[in-house]
CSV table of C-alpha atoms in Angstrom, one decimal:
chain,number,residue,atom,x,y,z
A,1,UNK,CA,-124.9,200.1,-110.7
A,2,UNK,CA,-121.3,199.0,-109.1
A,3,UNK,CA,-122.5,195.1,-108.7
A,4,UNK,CA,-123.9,195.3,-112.3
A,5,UNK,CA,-121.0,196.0,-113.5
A,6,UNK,CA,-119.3,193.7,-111.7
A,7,UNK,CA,-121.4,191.1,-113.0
A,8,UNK,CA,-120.8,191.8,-116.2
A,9,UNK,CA,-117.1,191.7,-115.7
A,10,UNK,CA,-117.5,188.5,-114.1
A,11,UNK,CA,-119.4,187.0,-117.4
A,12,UNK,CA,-116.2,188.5,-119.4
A,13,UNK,CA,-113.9,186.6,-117.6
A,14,UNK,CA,-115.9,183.4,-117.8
A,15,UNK,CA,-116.5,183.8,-122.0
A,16,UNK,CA,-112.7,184.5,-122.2
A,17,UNK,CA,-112.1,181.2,-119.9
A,18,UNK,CA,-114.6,179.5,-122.3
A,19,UNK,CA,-113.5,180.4,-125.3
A,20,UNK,CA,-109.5,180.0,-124.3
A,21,UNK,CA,-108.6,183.8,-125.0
A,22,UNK,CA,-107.0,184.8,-122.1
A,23,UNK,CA,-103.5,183.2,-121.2
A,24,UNK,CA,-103.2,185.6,-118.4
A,25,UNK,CA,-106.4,184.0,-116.8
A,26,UNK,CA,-104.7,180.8,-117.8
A,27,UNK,CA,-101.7,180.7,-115.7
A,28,UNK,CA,-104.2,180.8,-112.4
A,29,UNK,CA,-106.1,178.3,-113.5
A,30,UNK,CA,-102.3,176.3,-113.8
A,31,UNK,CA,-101.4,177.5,-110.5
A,32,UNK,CA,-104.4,175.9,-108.6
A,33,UNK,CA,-104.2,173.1,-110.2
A,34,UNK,CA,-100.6,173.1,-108.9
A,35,UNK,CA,-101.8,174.0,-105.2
A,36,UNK,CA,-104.7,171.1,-105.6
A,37,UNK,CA,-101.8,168.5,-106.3
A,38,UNK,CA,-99.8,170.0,-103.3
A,39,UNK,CA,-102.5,169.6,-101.0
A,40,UNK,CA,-103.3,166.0,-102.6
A,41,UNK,CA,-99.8,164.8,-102.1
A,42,UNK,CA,-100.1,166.5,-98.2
A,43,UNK,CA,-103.2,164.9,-97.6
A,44,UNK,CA,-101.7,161.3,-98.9
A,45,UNK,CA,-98.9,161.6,-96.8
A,46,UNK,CA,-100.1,162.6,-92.9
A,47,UNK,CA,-103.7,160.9,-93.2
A,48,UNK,CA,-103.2,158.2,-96.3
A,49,UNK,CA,-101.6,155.1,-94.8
A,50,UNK,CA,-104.6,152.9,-94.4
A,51,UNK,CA,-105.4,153.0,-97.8
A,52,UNK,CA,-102.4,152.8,-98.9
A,53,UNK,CA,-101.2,149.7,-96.7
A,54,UNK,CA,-104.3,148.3,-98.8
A,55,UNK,CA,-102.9,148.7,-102.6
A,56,UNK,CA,-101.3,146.1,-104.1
A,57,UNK,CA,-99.1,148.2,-105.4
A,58,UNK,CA,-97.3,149.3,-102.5
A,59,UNK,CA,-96.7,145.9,-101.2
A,60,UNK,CA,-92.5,147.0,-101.6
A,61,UNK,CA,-92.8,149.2,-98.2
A,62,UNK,CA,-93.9,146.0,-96.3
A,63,UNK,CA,-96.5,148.6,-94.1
A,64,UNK,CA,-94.0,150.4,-93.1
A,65,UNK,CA,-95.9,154.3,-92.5
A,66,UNK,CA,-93.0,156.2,-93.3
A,67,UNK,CA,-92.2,154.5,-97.0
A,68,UNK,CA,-96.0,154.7,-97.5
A,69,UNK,CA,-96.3,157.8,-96.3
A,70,UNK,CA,-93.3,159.0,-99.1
A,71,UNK,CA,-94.4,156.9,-101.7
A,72,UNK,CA,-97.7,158.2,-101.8
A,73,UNK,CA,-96.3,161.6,-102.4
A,74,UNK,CA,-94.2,160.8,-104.7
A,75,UNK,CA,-97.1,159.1,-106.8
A,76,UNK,CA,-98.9,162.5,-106.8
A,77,UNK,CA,-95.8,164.5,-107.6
A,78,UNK,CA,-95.3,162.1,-110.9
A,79,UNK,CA,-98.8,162.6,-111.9
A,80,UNK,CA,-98.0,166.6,-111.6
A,81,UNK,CA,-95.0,166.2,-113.2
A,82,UNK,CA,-96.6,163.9,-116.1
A,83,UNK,CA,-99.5,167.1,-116.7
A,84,UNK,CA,-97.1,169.6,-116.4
A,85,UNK,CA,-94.1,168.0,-118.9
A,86,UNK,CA,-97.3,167.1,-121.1
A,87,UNK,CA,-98.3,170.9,-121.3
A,88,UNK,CA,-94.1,171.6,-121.7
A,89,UNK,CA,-94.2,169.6,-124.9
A,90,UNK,CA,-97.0,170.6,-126.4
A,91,UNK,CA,-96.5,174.3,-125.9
A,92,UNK,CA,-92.9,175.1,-126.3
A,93,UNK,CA,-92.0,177.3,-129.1
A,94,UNK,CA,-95.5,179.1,-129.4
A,95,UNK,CA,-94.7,182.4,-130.1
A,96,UNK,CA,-97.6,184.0,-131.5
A,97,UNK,CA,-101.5,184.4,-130.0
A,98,UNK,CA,-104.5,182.7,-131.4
A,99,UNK,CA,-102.1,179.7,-133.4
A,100,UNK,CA,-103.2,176.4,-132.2
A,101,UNK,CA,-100.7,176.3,-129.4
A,102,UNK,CA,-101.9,178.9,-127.9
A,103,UNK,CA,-105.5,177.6,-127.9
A,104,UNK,CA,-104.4,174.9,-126.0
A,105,UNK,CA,-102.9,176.9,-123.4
A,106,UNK,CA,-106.0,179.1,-122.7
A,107,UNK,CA,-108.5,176.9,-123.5
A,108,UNK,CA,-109.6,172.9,-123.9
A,109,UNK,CA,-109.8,172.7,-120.1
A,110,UNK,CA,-112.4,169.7,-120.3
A,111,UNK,CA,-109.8,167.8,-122.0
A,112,UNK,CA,-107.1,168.9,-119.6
A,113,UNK,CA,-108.9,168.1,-116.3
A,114,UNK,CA,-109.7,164.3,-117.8
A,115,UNK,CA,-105.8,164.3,-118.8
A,116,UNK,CA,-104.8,165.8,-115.5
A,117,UNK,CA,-107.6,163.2,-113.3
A,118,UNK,CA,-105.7,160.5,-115.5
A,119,UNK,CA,-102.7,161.1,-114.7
A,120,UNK,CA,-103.3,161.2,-110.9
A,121,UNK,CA,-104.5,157.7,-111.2
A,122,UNK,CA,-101.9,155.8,-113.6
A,123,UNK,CA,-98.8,156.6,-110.7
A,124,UNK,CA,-100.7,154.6,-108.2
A,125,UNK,CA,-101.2,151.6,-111.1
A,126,UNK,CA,-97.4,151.4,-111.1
A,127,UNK,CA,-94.9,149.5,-109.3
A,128,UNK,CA,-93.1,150.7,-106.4
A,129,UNK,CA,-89.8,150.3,-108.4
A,130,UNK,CA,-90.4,152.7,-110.8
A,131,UNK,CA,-91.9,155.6,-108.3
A,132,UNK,CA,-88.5,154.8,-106.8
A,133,UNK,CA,-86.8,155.4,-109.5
A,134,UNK,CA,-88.7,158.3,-110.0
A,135,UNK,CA,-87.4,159.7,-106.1
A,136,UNK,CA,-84.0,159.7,-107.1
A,137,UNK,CA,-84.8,161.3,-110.4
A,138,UNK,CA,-87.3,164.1,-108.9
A,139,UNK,CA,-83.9,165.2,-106.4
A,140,UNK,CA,-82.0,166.3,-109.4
A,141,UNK,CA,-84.8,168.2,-110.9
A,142,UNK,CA,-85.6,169.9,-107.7
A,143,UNK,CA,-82.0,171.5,-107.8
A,144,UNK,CA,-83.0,172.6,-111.8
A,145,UNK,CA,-86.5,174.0,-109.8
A,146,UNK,CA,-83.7,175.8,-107.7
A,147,UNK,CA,-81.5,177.3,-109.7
A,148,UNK,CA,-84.0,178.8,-111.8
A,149,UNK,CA,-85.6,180.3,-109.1
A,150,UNK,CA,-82.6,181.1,-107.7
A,151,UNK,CA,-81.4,183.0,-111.4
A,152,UNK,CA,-84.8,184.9,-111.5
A,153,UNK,CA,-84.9,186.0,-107.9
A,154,UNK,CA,-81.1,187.7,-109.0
A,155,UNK,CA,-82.4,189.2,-112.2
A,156,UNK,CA,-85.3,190.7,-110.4
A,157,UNK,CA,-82.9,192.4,-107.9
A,158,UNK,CA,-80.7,193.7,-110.5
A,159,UNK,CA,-83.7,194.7,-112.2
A,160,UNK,CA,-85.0,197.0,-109.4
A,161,UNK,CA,-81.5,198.0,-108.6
A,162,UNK,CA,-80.9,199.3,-112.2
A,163,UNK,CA,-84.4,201.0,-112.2
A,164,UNK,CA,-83.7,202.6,-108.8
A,165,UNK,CA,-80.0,204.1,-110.2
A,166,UNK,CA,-81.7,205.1,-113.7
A,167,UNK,CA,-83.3,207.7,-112.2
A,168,UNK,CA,-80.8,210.6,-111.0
A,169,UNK,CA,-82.8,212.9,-108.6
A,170,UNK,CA,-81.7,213.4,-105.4
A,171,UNK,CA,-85.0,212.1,-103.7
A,172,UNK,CA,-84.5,208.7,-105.3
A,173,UNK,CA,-81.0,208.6,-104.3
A,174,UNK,CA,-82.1,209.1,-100.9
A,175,UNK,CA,-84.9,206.1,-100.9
A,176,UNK,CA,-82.4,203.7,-102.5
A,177,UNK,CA,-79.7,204.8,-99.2
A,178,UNK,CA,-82.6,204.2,-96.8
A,179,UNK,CA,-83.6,201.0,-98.4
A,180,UNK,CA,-79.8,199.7,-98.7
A,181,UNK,CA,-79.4,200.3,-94.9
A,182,UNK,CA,-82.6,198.8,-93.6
A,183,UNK,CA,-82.0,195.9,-96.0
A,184,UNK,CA,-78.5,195.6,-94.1
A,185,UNK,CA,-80.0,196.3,-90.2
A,186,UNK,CA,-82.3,193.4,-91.3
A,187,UNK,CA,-79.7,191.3,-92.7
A,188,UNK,CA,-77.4,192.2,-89.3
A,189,UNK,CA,-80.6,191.6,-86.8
A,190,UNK,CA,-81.1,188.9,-88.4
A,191,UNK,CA,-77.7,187.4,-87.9
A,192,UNK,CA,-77.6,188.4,-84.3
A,193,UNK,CA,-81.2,186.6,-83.5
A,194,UNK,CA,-79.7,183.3,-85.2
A,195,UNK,CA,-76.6,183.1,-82.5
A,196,UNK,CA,-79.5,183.8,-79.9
A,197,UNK,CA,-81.8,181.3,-80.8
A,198,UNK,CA,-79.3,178.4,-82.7
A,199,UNK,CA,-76.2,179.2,-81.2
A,200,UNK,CA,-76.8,179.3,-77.4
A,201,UNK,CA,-73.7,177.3,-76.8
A,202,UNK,CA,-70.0,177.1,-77.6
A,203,UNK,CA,-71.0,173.2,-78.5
A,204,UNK,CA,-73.3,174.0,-81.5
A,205,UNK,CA,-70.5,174.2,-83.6
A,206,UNK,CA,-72.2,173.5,-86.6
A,207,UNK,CA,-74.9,176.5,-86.6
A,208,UNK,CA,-72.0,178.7,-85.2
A,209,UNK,CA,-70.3,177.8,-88.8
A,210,UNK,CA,-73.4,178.3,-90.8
A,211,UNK,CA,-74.1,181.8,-89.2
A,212,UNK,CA,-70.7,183.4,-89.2
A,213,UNK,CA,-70.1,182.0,-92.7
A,214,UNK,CA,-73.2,183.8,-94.2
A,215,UNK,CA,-71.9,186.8,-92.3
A,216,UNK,CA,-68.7,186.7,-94.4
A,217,UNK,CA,-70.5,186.0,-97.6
A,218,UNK,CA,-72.7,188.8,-96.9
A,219,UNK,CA,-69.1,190.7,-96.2
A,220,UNK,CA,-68.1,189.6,-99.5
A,221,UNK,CA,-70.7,190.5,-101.6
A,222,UNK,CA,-70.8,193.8,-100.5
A,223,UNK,CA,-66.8,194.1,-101.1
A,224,UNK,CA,-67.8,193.3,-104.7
A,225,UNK,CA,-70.4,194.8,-105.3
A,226,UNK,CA,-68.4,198.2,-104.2
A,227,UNK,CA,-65.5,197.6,-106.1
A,228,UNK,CA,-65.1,200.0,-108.4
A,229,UNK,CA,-64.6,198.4,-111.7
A,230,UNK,CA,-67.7,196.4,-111.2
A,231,UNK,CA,-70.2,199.7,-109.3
A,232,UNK,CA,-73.3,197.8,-108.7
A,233,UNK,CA,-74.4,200.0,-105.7
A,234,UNK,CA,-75.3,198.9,-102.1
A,235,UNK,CA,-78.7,198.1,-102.5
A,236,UNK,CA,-78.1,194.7,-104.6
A,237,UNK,CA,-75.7,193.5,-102.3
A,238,UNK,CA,-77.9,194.5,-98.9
A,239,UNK,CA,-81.3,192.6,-100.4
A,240,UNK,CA,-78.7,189.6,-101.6
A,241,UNK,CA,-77.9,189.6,-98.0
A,242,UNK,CA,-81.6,189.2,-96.8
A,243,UNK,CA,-82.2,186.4,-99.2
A,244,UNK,CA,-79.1,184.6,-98.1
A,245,UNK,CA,-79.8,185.5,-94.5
A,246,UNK,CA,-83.3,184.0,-95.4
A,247,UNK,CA,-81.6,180.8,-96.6
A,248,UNK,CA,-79.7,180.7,-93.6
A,249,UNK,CA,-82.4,180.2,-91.1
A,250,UNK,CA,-84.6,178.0,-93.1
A,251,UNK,CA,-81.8,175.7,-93.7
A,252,UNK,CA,-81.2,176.1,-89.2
A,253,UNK,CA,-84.8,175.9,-89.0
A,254,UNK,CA,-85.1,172.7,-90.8
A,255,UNK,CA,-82.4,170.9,-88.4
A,256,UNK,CA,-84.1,167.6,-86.3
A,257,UNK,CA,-86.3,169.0,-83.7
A,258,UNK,CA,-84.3,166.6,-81.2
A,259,UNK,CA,-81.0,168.8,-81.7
A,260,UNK,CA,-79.8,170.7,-78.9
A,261,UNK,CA,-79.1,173.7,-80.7
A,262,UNK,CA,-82.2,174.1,-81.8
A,263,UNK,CA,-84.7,175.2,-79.3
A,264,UNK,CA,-87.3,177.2,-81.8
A,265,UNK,CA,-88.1,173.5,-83.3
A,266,UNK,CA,-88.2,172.0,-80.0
A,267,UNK,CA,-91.0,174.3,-78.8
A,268,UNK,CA,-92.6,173.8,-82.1
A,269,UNK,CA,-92.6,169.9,-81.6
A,270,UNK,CA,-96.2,169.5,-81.1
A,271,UNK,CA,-98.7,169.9,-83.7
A,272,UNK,CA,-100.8,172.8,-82.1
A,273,UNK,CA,-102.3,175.8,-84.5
A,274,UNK,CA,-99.3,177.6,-85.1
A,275,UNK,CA,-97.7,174.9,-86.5
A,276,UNK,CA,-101.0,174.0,-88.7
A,277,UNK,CA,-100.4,178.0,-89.5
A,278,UNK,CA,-97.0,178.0,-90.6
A,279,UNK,CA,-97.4,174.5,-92.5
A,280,UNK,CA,-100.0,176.3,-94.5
A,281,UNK,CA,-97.9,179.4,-95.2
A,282,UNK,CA,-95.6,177.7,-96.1
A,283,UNK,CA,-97.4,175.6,-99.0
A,284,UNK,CA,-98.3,178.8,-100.2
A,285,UNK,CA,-95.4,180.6,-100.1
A,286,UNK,CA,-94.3,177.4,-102.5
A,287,UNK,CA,-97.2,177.6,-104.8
A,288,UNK,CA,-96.8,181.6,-105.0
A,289,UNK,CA,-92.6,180.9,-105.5
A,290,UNK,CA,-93.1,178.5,-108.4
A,291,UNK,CA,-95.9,180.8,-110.1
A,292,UNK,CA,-93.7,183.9,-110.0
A,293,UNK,CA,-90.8,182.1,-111.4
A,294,UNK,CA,-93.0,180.2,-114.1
A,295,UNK,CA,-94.4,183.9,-115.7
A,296,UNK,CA,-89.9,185.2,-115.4
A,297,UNK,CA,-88.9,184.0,-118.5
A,298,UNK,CA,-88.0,186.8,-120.0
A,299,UNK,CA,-84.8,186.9,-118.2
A,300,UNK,CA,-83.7,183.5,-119.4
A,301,UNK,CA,-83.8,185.1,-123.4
A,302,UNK,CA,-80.9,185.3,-124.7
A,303,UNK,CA,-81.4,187.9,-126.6
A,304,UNK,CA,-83.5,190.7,-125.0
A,305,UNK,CA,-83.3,193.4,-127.2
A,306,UNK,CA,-85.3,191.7,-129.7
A,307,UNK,CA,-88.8,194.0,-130.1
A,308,UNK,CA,-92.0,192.8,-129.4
A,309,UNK,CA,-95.4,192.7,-131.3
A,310,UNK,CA,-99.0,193.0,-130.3
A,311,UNK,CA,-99.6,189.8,-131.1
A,312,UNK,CA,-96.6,187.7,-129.2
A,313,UNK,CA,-97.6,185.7,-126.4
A,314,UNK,CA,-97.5,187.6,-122.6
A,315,UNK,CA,-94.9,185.3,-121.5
A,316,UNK,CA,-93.4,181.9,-122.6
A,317,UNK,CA,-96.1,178.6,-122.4
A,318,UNK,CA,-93.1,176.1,-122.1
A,319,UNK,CA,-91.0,177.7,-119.8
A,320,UNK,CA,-93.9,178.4,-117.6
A,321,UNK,CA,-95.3,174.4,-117.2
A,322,UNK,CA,-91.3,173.6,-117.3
A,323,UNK,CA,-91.1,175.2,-114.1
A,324,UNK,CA,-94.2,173.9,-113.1
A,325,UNK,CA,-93.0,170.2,-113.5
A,326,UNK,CA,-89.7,171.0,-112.0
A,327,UNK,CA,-92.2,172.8,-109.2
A,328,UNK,CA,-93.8,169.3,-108.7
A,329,UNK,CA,-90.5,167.2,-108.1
A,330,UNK,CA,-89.6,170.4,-105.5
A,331,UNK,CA,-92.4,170.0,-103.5
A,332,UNK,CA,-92.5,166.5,-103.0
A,333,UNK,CA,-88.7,167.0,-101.9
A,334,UNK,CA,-89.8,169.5,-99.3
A,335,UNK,CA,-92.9,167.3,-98.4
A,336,UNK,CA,-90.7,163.9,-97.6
A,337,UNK,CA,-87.3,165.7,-96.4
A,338,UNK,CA,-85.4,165.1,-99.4
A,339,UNK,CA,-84.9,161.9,-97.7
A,340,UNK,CA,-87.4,158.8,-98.6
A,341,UNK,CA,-86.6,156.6,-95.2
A,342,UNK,CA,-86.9,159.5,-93.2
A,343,UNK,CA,-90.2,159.6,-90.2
A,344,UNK,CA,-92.2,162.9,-91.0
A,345,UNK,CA,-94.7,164.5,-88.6
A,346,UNK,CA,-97.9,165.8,-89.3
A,347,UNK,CA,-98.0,169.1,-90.7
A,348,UNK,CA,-94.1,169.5,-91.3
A,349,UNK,CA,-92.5,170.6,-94.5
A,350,UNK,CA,-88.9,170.2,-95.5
A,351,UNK,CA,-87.3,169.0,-92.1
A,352,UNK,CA,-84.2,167.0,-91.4
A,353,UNK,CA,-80.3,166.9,-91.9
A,354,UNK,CA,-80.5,166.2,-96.2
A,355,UNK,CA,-83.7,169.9,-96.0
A,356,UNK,CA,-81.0,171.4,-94.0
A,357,UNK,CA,-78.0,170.7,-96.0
A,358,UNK,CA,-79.8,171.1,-99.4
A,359,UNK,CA,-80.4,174.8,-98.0
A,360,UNK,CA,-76.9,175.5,-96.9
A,361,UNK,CA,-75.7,174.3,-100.6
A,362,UNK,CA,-78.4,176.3,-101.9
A,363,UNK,CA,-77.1,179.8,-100.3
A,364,UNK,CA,-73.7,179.1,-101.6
A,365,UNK,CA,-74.5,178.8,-104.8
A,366,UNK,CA,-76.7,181.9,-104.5
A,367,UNK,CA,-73.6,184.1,-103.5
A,368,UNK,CA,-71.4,182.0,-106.3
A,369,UNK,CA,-74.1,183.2,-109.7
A,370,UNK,CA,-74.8,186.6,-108.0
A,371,UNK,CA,-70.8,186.9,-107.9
A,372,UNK,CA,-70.6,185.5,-111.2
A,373,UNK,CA,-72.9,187.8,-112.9
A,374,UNK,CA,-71.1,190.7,-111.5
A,375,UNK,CA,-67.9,189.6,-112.5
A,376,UNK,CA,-68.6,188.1,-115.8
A,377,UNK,CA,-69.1,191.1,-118.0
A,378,UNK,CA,-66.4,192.6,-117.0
A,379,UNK,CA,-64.3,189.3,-117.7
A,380,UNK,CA,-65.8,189.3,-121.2
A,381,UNK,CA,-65.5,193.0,-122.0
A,382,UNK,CA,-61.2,192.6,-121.0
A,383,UNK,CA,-61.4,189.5,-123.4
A,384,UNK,CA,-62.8,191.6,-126.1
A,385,UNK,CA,-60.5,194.5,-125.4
A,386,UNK,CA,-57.6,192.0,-125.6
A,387,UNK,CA,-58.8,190.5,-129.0
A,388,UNK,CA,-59.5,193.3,-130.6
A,389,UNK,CA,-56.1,194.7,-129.7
């Protein structure tokens, strides 16, 4: 009885795929599409170099593996960002279900896989000019891909902070206190195993200065956050603190593997399964990150008090394949080291001193929006108070 069911379920989900009526089905379908052009772009770079030392096309790296090795991700992140900008255009603004916009999104996905198979191949047609171009470009909308991650992981913390304090029994209270203080042991061990593993000597100067200064701006947030004209509670401030902590040591992690200091990348210099293993996680943990963020645009709307209707779409088509094509320039970032001259190793993701640096940044603007969307109400309710006086 169970399986029959099941397959009956299974036949609903393929007539809604069919017939385009499901946008929530959709946005998978989207998403491993993205992970397909990840693993394409992977694939390109660590085992691609004889073909591509054959194209005519990439006659401007002179065989050298490293600039083949980048350009040939590059190609594949332009064909991901050509499908996804595509899919931007043609769906931004759709507001309502079963308009023709919204068709498109759900359904015609004959028609999108010939689009998206053609725009694989016309990056590789193209001269090596132009995909540079195109590198230099993709850095600056990596940062946007950043930022608007970086904005909806805030708003999601505020979110559960402001649900957790909406509710005034005392057995809530007590959760959010427990959470707060093992979000802050975390943050602290956290701290204490990066001097241990990244700061074994007086000499490393440089990781010493990246982990004490996310100390203080874990310090500072907290001194904010419990100030009393601006009351946000502890538990924003303590998982702010993991995220920046997070930051902290990726961006150590991502340091040369030749560097003193750091001894976890030295161990981890030889392609052996755990690396394989963490490589993989790690290209999920992108593909999951750029999903999440792609279905948050609610808390980019301006105006949120605006109601809703049956019929309104679940969450914004243009937003979501903006992020997406913003997504594709990020992950061809992480893939060559934000650095096209760079030598990367099989099965690495987002190493050297522009990964780490980009990281470092990265936290401090972090602490500088989460500070500034603290502060800023209150800025703008004085200036109110002072006009209206």
């Amino acid at each position: 009885m169970e399986s029959g069911s099941a397959k009956l379920q299974f036949k609903s989900w393929l007539s809604q795929f069919r017939n385009g009526s499901n946008p929530w089905m959709a946005r998978y379908v989207y998403g491993f599409m993205f992970l397909i052009a990840n693993l394409l772009a992977w694939a390109v770079r660590d085992y691609g170099g004889n073909v591509l030392t054959e194209m005519e096309r990439l006659k401007g790296c002179h065989g050298v593996k490293d600039c083949l090795g980048a350009q040939g991700v590059l190609r594949v992140s332009l064909a991901c960002f050509m499908f996804y900008f595509t899919m931007f255009l043609s769906t931004a603004g759709a507001s309502k279900l079963k308009e023709p916009r919204d068709s498109w999104q759900s359904g015609w996905w004959s028609a999108k896989i010939v689009l998206w198979v053609t725009f694989i191949i016309i990056p590789f047609l193209l001269p090596a000019a132009i995909i540079q171009l195109y590198g230099e470009i993709a850095h600056f909308g990596a940062g946007v891909f950043l930022l608007i991650q970086l904005i909806s992981i805030i708003s999601f913390i505020t979110w559960l902070n402001d649900c957790c304090q909406s509710s005034k029994s005392e057995r809530c209270q007590i959760h959010i206190m427990l959470l707060a203080t093992t979000a802050y042991v975390l943050c602290l061990t956290g701290i204490i195993l990066m001097y241990i593993w990244y700061a074994p000597e007086p000499s490393c100067l440089l990781n010493i200065f990246f982990i004490t200064w996310t100390l203080v701006l874990l310090q500072l947030m907290t001194s904010v956050s419990l100030h009393p004209k601006v009351n946000a509670g502890i538990l924003t401030p303590g998982l702010m603190g993991l995220y920046i902590v997070f930051i902290c040591w990726f961006a150590i992690r991502s340091e040369p593997s030749g560097e003193s200091c750091n001894k976890k990348a030295e161990a981890s210099n030889k392609t052996d399964w755990l690396t394989i293993i963490s490589f993989v996680i790690a290209v999920l943990a992108m593909v999951i990150a750029t999903f999440s963020t792609g279905i948050d645009s609610k808390c980019f709307q301006f105006r949120k008090d605006e109601t809703e209707s049956e019929d309104d779409v679940p969450y914004g088509y243009g937003f979501f394949h903006f992020v997406f094509a913003t997504g594709a320039m990020y992950f061809a970032m992480l893939l060559i080291g934000w650095n096209t001259h760079q030598s990367m190793k099989k099965f690495t993701i987002d190493v050297g001193w522009a990964s780490t640096w980009v990281r470092i940044v990265n936290e401090w603007i972090a602490v500088c929006v989460y500070l500034w969307m603290l502060v800023a109400p209150i800025i703008w309710k004085s200036r109110q108070t002072a006009e209206s006086a």
